Tab-separated table of C-alpha atoms and ligand atoms in Angstrom:
chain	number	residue	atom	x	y	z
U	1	UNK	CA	-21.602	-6.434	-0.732
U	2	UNK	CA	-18.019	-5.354	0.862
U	3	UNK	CA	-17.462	-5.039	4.354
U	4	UNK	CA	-14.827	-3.093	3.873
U	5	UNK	CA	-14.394	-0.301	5.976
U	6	UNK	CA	-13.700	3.400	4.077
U	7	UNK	CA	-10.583	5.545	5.358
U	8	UNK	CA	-11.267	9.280	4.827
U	9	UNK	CA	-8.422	11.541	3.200
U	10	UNK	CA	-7.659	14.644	4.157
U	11	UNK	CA	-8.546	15.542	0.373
U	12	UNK	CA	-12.085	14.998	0.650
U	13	UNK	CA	-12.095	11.026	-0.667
U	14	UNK	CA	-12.305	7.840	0.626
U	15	UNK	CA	-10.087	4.794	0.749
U	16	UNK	CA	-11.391	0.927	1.160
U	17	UNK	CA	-9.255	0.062	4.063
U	18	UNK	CA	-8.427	-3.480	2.876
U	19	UNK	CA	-7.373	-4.184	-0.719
U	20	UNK	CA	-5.144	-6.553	-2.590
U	21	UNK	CA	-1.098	-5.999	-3.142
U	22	UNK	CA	0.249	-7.256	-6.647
U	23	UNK	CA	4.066	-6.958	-6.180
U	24	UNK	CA	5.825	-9.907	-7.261
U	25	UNK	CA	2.842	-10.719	-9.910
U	26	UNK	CA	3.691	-10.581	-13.476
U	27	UNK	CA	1.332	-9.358	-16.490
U	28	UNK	CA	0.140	-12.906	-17.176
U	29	UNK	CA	-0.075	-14.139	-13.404
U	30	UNK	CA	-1.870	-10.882	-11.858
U	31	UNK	CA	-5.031	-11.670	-14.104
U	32	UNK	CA	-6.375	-14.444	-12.492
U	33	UNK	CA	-5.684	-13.139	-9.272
U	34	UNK	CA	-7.285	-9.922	-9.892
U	35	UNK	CA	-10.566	-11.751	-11.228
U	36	UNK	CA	-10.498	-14.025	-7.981
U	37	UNK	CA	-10.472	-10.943	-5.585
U	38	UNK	CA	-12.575	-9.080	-7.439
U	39	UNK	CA	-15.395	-12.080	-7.422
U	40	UNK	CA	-14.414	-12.465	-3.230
U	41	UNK	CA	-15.026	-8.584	-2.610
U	42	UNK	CA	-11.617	-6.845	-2.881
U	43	UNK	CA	-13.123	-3.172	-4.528
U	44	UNK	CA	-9.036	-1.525	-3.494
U	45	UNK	CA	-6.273	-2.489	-5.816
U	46	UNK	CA	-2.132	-1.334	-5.477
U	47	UNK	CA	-0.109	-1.833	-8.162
U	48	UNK	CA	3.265	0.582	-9.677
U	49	UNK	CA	4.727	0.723	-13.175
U	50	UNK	CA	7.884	-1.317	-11.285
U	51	UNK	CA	5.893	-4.565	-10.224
U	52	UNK	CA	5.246	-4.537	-14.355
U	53	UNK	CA	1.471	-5.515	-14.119
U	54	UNK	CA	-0.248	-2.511	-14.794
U	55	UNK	CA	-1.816	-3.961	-18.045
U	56	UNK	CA	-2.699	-7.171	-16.581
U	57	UNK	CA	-4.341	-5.360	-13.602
U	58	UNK	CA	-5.864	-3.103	-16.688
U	59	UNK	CA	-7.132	-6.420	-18.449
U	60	UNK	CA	-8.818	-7.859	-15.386
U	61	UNK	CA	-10.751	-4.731	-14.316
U	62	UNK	CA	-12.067	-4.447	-18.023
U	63	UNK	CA	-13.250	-8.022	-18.337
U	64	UNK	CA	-14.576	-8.058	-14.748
U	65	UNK	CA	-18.018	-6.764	-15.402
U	66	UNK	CA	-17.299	-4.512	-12.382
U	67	UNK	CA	-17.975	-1.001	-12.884
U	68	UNK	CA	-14.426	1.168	-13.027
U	69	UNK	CA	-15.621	3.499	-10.253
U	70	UNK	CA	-16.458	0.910	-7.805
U	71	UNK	CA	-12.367	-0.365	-7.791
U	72	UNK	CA	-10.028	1.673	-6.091
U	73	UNK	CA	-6.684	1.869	-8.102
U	74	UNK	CA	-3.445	2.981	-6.993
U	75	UNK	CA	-0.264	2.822	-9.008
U	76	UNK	CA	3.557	5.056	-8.743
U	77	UNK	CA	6.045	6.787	-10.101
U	78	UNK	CA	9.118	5.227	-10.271
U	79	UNK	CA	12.153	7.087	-9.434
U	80	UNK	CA	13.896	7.500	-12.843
U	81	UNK	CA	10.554	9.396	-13.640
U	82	UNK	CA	10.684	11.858	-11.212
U	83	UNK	CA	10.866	14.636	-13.725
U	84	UNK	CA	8.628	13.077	-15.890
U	85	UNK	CA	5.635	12.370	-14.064
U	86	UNK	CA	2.914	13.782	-16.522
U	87	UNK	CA	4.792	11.181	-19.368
U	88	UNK	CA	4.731	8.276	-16.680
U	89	UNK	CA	1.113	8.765	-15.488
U	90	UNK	CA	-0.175	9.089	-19.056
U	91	UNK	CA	1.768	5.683	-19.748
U	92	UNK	CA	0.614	3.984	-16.846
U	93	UNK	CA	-2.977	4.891	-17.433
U	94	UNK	CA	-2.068	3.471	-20.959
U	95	UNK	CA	-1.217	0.372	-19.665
U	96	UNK	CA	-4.058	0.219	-17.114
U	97	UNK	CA	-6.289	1.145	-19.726
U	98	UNK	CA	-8.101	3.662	-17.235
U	99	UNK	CA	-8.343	7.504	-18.306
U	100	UNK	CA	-7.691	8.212	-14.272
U	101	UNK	CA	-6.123	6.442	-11.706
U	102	UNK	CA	-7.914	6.707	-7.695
U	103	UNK	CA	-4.231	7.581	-6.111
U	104	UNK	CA	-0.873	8.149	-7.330
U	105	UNK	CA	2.204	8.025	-5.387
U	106	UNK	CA	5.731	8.943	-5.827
U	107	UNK	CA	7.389	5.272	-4.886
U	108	UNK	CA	10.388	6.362	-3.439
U	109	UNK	CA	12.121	9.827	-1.720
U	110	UNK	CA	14.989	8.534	-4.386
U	111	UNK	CA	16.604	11.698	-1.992
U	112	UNK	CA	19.940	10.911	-3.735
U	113	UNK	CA	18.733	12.305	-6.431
U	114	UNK	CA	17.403	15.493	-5.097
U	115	UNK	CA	14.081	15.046	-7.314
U	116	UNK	CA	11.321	14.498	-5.482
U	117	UNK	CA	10.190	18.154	-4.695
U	118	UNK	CA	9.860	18.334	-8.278
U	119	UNK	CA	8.070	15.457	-8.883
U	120	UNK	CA	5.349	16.584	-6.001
U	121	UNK	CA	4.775	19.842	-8.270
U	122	UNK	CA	4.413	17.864	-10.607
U	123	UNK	CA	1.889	15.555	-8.863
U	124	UNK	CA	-0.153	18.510	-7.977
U	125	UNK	CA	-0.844	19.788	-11.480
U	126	UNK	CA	-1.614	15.675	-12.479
U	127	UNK	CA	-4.486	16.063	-9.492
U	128	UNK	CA	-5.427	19.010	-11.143
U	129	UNK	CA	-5.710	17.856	-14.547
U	130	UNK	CA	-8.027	15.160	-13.500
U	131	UNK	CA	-5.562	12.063	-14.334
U	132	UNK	CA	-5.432	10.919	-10.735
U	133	UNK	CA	-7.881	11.571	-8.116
U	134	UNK	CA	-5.693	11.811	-5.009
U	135	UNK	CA	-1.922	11.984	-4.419
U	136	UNK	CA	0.715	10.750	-2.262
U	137	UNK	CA	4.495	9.549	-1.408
U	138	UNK	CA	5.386	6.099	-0.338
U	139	UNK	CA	8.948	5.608	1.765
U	140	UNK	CA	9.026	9.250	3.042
U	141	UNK	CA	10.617	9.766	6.237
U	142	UNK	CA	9.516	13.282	8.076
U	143	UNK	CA	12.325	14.415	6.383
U	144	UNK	CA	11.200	13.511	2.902
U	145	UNK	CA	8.057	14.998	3.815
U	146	UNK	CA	9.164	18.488	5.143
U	147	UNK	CA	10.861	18.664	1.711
U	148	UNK	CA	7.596	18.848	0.479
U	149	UNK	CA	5.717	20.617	3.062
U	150	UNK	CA	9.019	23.656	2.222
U	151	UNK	CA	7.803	23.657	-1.437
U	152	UNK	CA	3.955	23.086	-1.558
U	153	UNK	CA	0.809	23.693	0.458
U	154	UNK	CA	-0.443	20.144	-0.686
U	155	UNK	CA	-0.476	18.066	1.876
U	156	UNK	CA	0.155	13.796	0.832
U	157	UNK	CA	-2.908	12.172	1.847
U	158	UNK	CA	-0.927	9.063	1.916
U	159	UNK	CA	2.567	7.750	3.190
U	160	UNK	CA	3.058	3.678	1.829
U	161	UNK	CA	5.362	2.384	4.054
U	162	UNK	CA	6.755	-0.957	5.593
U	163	UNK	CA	4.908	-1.870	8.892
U	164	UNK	CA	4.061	-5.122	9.908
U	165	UNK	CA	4.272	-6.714	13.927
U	166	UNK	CA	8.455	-6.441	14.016
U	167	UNK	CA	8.015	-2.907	12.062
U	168	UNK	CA	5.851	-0.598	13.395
U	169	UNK	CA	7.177	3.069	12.629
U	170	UNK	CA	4.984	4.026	15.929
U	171	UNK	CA	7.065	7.708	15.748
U	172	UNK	CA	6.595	7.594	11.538
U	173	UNK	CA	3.022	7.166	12.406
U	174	UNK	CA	2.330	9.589	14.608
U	175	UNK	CA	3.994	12.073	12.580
U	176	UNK	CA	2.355	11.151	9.954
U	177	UNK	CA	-1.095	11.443	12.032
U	178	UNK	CA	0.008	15.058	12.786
U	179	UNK	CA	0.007	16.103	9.147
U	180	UNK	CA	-3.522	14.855	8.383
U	181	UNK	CA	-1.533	11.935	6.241
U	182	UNK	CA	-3.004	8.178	6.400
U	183	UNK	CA	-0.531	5.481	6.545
U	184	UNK	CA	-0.607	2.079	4.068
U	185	UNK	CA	1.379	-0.636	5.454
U	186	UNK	CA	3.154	-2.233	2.399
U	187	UNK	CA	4.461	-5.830	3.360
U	188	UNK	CA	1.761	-6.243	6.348
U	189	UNK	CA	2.556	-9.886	6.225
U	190	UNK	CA	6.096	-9.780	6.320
U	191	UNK	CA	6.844	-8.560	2.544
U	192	UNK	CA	7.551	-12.968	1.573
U	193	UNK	CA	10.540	-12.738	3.309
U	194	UNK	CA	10.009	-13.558	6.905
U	195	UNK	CA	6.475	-15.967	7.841
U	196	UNK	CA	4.817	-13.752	11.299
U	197	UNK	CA	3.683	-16.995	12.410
U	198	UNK	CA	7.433	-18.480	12.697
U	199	UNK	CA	9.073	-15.274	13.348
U	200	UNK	CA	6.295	-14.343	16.638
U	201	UNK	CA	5.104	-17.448	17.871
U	202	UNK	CA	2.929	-15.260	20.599
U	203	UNK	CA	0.525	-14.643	17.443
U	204	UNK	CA	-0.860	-18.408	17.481
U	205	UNK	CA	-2.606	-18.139	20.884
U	206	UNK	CA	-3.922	-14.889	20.311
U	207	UNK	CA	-5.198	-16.059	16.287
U	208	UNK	CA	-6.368	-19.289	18.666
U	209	UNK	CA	-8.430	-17.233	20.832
U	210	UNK	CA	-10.397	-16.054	17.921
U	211	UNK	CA	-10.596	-18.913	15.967
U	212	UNK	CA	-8.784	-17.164	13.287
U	213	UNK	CA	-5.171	-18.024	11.333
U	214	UNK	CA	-2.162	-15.776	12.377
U	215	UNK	CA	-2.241	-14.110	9.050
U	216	UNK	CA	-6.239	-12.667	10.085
U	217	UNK	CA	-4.601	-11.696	13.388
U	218	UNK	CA	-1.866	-9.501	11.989
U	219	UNK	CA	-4.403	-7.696	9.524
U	220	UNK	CA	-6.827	-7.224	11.932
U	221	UNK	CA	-4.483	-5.551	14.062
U	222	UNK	CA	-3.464	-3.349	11.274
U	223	UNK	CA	-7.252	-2.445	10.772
U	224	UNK	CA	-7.746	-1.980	14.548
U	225	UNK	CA	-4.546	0.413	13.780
U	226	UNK	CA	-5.952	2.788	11.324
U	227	UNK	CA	-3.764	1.673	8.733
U	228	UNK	CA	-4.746	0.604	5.156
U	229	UNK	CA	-3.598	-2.729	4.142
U	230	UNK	CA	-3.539	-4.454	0.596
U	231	UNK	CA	-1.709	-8.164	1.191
U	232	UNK	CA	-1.074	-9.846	-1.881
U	233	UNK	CA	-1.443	-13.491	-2.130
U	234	UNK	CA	-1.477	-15.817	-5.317
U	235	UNK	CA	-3.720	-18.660	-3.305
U	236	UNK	CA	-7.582	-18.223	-3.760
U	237	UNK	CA	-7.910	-19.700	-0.654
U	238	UNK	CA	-5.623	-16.670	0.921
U	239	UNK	CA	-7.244	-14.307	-0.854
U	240	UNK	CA	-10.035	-15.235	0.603
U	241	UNK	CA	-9.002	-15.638	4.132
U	242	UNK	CA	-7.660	-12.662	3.617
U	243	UNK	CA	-10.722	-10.831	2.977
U	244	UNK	CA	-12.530	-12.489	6.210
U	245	UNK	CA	-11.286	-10.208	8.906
U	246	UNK	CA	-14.532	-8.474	9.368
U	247	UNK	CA	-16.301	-10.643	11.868
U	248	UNK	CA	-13.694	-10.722	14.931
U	249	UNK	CA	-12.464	-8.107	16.944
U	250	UNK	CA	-9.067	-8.022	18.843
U	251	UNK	CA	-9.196	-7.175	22.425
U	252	UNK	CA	-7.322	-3.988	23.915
U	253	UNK	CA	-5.230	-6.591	25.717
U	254	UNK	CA	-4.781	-8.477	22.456
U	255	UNK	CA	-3.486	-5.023	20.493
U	256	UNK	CA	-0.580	-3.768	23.276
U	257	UNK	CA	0.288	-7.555	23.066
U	258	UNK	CA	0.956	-7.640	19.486
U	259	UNK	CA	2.660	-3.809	20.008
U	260	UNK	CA	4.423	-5.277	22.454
U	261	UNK	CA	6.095	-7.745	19.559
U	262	UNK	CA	7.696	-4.922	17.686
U	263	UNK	CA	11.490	-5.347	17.356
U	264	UNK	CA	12.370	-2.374	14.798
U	265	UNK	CA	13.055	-5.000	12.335
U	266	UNK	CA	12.663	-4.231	8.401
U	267	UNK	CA	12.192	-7.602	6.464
U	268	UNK	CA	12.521	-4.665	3.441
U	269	UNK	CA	14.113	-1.637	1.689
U	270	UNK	CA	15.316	1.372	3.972
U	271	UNK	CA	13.862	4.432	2.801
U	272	UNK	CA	17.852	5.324	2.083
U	273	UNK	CA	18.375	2.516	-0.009
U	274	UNK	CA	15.596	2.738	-2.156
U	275	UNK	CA	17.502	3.932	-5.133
U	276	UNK	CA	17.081	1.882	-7.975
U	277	UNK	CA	16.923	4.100	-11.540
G	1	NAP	N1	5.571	1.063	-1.739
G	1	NAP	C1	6.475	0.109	-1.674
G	1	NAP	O1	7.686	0.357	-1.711
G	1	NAP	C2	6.001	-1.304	-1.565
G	1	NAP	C3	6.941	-2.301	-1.241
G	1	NAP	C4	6.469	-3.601	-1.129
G	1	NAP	C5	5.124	-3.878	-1.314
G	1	NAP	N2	4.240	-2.899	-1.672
G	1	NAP	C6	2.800	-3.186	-1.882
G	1	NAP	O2	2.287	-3.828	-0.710
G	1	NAP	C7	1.692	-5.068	-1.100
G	1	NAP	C8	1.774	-6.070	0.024
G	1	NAP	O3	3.111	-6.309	0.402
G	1	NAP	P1	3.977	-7.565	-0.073
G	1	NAP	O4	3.344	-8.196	-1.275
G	1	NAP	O5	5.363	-7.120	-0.173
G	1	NAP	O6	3.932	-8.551	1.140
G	1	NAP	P2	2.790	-9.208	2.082
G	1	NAP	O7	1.443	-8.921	1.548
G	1	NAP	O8	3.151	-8.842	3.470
G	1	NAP	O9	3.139	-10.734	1.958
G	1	NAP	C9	2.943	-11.466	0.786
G	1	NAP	C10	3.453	-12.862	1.084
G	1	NAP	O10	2.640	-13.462	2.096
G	1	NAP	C11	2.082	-14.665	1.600
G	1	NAP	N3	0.700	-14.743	2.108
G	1	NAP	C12	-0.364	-14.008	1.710
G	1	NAP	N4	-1.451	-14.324	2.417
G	1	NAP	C13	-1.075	-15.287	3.289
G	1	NAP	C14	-1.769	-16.034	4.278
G	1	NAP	N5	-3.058	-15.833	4.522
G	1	NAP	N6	-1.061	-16.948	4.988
G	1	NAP	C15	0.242	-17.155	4.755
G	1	NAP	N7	0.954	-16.468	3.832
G	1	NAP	C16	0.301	-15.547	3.099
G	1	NAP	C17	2.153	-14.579	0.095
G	1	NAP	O11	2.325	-15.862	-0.467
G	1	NAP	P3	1.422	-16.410	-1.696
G	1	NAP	O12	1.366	-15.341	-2.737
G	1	NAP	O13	2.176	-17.632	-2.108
G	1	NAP	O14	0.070	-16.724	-1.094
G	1	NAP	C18	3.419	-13.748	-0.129
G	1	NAP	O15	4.577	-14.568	-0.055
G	1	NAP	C19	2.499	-5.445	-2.347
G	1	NAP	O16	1.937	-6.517	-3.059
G	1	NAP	C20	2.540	-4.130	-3.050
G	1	NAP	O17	1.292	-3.873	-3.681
G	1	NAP	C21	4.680	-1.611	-1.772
């Protein structure tokens, strides 16, 4: 049914490359949402014990009639549970109602704290114990990474991070790249807080071109990227246009123009600053 494409992991798995975001969607609203992406052919959902929806998510995979190992789940450790990721991950999966979870990621380097070596041990033995398939880090900088890389010979086989047309972490990227880790792009939209279409009015002629909306431009260009991309919507009718990026191709002109839009600009958190306990 899906034309989703699959990412491969350096683990051995496989990733649906486009999936739905629930940040900013509470318990009650996420249900709904969930159902309505489910019915359109989202199989790839991202959720973290922070955004507070794990048991809605939980409710509207159980009463979706869709089988639990045809959805992709992701959800994180938050960075007050660093040293408690075993207690965190058992709770989440509580919530979710789901005896394993598809990918877990620490949230956060939370580097102030000096924890998240620990937590990556930690992560490993989860993998190992069968509570979540595959593991990663979200906000790690190649710093943040070589932390790891000094205290384990498991490699992330993701990095979530911000990247959108005025953020594109090209260098992050290709670091990334060179340690076999696949890159999400959390806020591929612009995160709520800035619209592409206003900020980069060059999108329009190129979404024109293809008879497609800006917001289809942008996530087909992080498709033609590589990158996996989950944009989170509340409107049915977004979900759905959304979802119907499979049937249009940018040009190689059309893709250096939209790299040619980046500015370096975060519309979110700095790695740094993401430090909340
Ligand atoms: N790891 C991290 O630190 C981190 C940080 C942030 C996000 N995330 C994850 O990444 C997911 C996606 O990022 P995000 O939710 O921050 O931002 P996003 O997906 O870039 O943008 C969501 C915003 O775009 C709007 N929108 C959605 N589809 C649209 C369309 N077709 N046309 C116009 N506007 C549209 C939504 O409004 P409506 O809802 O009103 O439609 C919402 O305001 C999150 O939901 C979360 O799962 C992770």
């Amino acid at each position: 049914m899906s034309t989703v494409p699959s990412i491969a992991l350096s683990d051995g798995t496989s990733i649906p490359q486009l999936g739905l975001g629930t940040y900013k969607l509470d318990d009650e609203a996420v249900v709904p949402v969930v159902h309505a992406a489910l019915e359109i052919g989202y199989r790839h959902l991202d959720t973290a014990k922070i955004y507070r929806n794990e048991a809605g998510v939980g409710r509207a995979i159980a009463s979706s009639g869709i089988a639990r190992d045809d959805i992709y789940v992701t959800t994180k450790l938050w960075n007050d549970d660093h040293l408690k990721a075993r207690e965190a991950l058992e709770a989440s999966l509580e919530r979710l109602g789901l005896d394993r979870v598809d990918l877990y990621l620490i949230h956060w380097p939370f580097h102030q704290a000096g924890t998240a070596a620990r937590a990556w041990e930690q992560m490993v033995e989860l993998r190992e114990a069968g509570l979540t398939t595959s593991i990663g880090v979200s906000n790690f900088l190649p710093e943040h990474l070589d932390a790891l890389a000094a205290i384990s010979e498991v490699v992330p086989v993701i990095n979530q991070i911000e990247v959108h047309p005025l953020l594109q972490q090209a260098e992050l990227r290709a670091d990334c790249a060179r340690r076999g880790i696949r890159v999400e792009s959390w806020g591929p939209l612009g995160h709520g807080s800035v619209s592409m279409a206003e900020e980069l009015p060059a999108l329009a002629a190129i979404a024109d071109a293809h008879g497609k909306t800006v917001a289809q431009t942008v996530l087909r260009w992080h498709i033609q990227e590589g990158l996996i991309v989950f944009p989170k919507s509340s409107h049915v009718e977004r979900l759905r246009e959304n979802f119907d990026i499979f049937d249009f191709a940018l040009t190689e002109a059309d893709m250096q123009a939209i790299r040619a839009l980046n500015e370096d600009r975060r519309v979110g958190v700095h790695p740094y600053e993401g430090n909340w306990s």
